[in-house]
PDB file of C-alpha atoms in Angstrom:
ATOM      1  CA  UNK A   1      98.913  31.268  95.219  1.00  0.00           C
ATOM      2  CA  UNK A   2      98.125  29.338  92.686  1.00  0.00           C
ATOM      3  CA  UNK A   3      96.158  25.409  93.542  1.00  0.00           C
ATOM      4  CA  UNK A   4      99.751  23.167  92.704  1.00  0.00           C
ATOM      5  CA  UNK A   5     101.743  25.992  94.682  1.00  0.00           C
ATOM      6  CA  UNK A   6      99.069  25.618  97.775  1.00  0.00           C
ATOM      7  CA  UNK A   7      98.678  21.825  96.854  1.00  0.00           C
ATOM      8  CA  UNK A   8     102.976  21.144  97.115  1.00  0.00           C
ATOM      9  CA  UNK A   9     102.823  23.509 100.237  1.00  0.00           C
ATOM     10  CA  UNK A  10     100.412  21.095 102.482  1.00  0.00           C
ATOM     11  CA  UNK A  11     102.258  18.080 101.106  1.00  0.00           C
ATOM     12  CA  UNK A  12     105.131  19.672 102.480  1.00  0.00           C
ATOM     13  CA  UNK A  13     103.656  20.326 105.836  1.00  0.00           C
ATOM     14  CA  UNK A  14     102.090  16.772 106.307  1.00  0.00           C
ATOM     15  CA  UNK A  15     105.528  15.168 105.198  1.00  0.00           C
ATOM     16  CA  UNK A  16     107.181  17.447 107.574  1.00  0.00           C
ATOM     17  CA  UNK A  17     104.968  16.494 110.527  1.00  0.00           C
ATOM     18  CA  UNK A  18     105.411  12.794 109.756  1.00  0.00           C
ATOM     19  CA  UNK A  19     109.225  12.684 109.481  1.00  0.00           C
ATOM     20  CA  UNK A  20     109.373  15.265 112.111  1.00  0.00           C
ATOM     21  CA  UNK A  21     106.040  14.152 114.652  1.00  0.00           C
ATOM     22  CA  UNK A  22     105.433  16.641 117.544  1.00  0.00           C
ATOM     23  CA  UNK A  23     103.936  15.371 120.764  1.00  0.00           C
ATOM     24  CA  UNK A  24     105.808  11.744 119.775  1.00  0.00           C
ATOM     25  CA  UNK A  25     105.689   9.533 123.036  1.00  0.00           C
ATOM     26  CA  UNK A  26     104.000   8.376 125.828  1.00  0.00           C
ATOM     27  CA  UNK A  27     102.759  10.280 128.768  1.00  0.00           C
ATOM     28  CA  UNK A  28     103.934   8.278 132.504  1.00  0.00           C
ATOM     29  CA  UNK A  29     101.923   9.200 135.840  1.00  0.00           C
ATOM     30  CA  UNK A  30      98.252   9.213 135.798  1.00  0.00           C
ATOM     31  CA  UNK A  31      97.535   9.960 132.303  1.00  0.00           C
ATOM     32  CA  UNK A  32      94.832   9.006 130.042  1.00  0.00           C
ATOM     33  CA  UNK A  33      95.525   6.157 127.458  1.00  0.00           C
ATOM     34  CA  UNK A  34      93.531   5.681 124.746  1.00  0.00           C
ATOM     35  CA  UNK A  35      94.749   2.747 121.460  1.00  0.00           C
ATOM     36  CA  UNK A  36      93.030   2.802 118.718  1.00  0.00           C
ATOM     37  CA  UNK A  37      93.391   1.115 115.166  1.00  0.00           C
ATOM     38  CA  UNK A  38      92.174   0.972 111.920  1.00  0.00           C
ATOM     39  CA  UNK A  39      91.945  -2.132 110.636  1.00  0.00           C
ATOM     40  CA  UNK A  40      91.613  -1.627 107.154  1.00  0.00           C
ATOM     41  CA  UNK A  41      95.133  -0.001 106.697  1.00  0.00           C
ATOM     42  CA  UNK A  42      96.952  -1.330 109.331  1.00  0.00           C
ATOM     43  CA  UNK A  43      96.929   2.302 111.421  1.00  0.00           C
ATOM     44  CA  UNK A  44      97.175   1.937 115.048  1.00  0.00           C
ATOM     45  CA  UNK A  45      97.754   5.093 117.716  1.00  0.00           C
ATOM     46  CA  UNK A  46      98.212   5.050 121.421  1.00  0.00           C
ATOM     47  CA  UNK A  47      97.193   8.646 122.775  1.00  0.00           C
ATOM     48  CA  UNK A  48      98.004   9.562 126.246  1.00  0.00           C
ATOM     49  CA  UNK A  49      96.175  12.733 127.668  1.00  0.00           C
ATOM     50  CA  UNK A  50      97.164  14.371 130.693  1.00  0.00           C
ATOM     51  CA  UNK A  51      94.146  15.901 131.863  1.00  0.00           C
ATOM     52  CA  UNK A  52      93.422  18.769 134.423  1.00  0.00           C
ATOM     53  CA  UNK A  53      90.039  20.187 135.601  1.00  0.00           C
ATOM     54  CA  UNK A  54      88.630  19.820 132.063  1.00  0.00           C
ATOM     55  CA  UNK A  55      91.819  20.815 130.045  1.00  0.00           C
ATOM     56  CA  UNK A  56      93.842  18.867 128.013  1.00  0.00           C
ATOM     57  CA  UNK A  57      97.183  19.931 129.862  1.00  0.00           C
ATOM     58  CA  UNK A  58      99.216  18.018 127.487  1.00  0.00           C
ATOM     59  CA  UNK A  59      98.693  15.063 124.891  1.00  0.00           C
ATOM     60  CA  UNK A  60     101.392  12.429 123.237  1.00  0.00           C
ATOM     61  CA  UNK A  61     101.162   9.869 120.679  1.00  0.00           C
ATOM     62  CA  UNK A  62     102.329   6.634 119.704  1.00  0.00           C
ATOM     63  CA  UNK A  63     101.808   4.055 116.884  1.00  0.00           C
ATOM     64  CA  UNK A  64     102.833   3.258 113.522  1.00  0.00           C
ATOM     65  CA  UNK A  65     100.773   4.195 110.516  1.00  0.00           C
ATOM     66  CA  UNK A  66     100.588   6.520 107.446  1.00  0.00           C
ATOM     67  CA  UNK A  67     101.647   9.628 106.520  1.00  0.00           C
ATOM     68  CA  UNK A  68      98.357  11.132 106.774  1.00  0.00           C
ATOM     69  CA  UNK A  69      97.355   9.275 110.508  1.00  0.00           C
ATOM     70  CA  UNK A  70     100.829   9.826 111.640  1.00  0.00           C
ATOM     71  CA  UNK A  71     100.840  13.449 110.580  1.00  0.00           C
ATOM     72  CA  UNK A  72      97.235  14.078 111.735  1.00  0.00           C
ATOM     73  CA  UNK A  73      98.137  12.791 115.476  1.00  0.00           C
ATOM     74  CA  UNK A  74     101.164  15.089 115.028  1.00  0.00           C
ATOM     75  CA  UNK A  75      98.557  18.141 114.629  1.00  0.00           C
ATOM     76  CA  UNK A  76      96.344  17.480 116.868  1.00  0.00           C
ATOM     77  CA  UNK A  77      98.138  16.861 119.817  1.00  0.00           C
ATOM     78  CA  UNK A  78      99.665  20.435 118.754  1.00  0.00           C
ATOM     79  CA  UNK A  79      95.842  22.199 118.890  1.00  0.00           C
ATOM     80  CA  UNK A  80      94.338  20.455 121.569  1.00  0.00           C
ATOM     81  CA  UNK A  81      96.883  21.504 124.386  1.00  0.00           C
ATOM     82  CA  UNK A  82      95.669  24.013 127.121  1.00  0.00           C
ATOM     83  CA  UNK A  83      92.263  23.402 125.131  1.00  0.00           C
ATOM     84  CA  UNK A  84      89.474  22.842 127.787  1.00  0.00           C
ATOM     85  CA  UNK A  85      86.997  19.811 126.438  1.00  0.00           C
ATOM     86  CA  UNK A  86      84.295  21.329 124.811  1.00  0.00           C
ATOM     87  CA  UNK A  87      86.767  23.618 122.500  1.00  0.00           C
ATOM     88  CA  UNK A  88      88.895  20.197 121.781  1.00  0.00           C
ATOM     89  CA  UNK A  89      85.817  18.416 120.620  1.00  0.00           C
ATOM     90  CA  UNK A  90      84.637  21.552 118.807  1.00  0.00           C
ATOM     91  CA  UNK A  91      87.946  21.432 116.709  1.00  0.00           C
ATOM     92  CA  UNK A  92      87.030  17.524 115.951  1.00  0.00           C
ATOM     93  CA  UNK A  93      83.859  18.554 114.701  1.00  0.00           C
ATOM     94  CA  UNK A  94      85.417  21.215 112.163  1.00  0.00           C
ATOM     95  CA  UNK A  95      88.170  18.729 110.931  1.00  0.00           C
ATOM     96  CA  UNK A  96      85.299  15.853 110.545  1.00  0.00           C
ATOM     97  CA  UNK A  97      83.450  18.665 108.557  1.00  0.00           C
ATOM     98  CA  UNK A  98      86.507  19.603 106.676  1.00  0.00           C
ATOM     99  CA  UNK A  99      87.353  15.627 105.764  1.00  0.00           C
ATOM    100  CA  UNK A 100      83.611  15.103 104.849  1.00  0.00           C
ATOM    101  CA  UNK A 101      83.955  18.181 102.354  1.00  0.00           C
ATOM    102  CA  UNK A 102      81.560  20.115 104.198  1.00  0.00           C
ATOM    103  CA  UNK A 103      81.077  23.849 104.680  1.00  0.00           C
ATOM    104  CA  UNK A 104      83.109  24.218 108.654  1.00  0.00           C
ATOM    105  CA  UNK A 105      83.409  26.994 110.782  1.00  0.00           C
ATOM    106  CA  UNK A 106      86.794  28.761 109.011  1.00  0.00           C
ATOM    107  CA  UNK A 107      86.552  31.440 111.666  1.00  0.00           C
ATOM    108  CA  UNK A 108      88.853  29.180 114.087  1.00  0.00           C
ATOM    109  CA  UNK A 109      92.745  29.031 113.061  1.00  0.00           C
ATOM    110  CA  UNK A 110      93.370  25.547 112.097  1.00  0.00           C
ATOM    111  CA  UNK A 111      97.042  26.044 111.467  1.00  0.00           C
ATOM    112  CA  UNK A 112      98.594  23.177 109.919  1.00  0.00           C
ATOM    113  CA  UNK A 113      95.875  20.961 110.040  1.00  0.00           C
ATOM    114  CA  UNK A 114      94.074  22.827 107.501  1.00  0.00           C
ATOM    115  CA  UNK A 115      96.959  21.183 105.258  1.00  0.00           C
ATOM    116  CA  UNK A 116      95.296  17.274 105.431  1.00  0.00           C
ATOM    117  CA  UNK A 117      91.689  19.325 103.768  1.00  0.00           C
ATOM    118  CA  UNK A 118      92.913  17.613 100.727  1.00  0.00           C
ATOM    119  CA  UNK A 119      92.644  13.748 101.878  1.00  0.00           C
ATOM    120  CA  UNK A 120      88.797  14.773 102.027  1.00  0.00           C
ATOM    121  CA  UNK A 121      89.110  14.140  98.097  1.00  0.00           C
ATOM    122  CA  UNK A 122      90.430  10.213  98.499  1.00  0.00           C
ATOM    123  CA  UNK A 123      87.762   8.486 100.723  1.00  0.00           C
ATOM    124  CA  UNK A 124      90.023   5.562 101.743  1.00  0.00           C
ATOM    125  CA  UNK A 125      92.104   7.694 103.367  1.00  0.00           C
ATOM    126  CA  UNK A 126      89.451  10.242 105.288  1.00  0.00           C
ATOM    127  CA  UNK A 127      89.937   7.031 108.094  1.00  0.00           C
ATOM    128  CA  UNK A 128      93.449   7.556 108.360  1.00  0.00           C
ATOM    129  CA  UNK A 129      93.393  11.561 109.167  1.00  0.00           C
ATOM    130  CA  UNK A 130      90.272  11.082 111.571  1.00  0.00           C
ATOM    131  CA  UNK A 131      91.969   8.097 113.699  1.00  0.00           C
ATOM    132  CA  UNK A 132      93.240  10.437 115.889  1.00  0.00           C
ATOM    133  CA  UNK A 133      90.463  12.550 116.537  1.00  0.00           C
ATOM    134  CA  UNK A 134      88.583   9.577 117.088  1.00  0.00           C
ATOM    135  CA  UNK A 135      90.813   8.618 119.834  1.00  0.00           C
ATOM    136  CA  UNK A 136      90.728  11.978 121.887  1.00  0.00           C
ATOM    137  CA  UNK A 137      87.312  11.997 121.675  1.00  0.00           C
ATOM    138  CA  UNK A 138      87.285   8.603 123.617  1.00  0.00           C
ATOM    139  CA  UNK A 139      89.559   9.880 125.728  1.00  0.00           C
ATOM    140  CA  UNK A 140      87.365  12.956 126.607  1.00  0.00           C
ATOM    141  CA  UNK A 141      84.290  11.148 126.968  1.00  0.00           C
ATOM    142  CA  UNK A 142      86.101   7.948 129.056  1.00  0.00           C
ATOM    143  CA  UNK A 143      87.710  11.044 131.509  1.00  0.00           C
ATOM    144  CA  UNK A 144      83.975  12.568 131.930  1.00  0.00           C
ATOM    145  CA  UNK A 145      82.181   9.817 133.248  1.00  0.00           C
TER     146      UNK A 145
END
């Protein structure tokens, strides 16, 4: 596949996780809330993480944003459920890696979130796709202590 065909193809799959967000809401009961922003671009996410013995049982999102923050919340709420802590924040590391356009671990099946490796070339927006992440790692390390 040539780099325009691959190129249209993630711009397809981030557009279709904005319009179409997974995980969109909040979580009620005794979840895990986590708001973050990014005050540069006007981003802002609420991430609620229902959490059980170590594992991210389910997570939702909230917030208004981007494209690229809205679709990146989208995918990983997708890959971190029924993820125990360590392998969550393992999968952070790769996608910080990946939007820092370094060498990361491409043994692990990043699905559709492989599809934002492109922001990685437009600095401004490597804030936007990490907001997120940023946020369930928070979350994690607020729920271990």
């Amino acid at each position: 596949m040539s780099f325009n065909n691959l190129d249209t193809l993630y711009r397809q799959v981030i557009m279709d996780h904005y319009k179409n967000p997974r995980n969109k809401g909040i979580l009620e009961d005794d979840s895990l809330t986590i708001h973050m922003n990014n005050p540069t671009c006007g981003d802002r996410i609420q991430l609620t993480l229902k959490v059980e013995d170590g594992i991210v049982a389910d997570a939702k999102f909230d917030g208004e944003g981007c494209s690229i923050s809205m679709s990146s919340a989208s995918m990983m709420t997708q890959a971190i459920k029924g993820k125990t802590f360590e392998d969550a924040v393992k999968l952070s590391k790769i996608f910080s890696d990946m939007m820092q356009g370094k060498d990361y671990d491409d043994e692990i099946d990043l699905g559709d979130i492989e599809a934002l490796q492109g922001v990685s070339k437009f600095p401004a927006r490597i804030k936007c796709a990490t907001l997120p992440w940023k946020a369930m790692e928070k979350g994690i390390n607020e729920s271990e202590q």
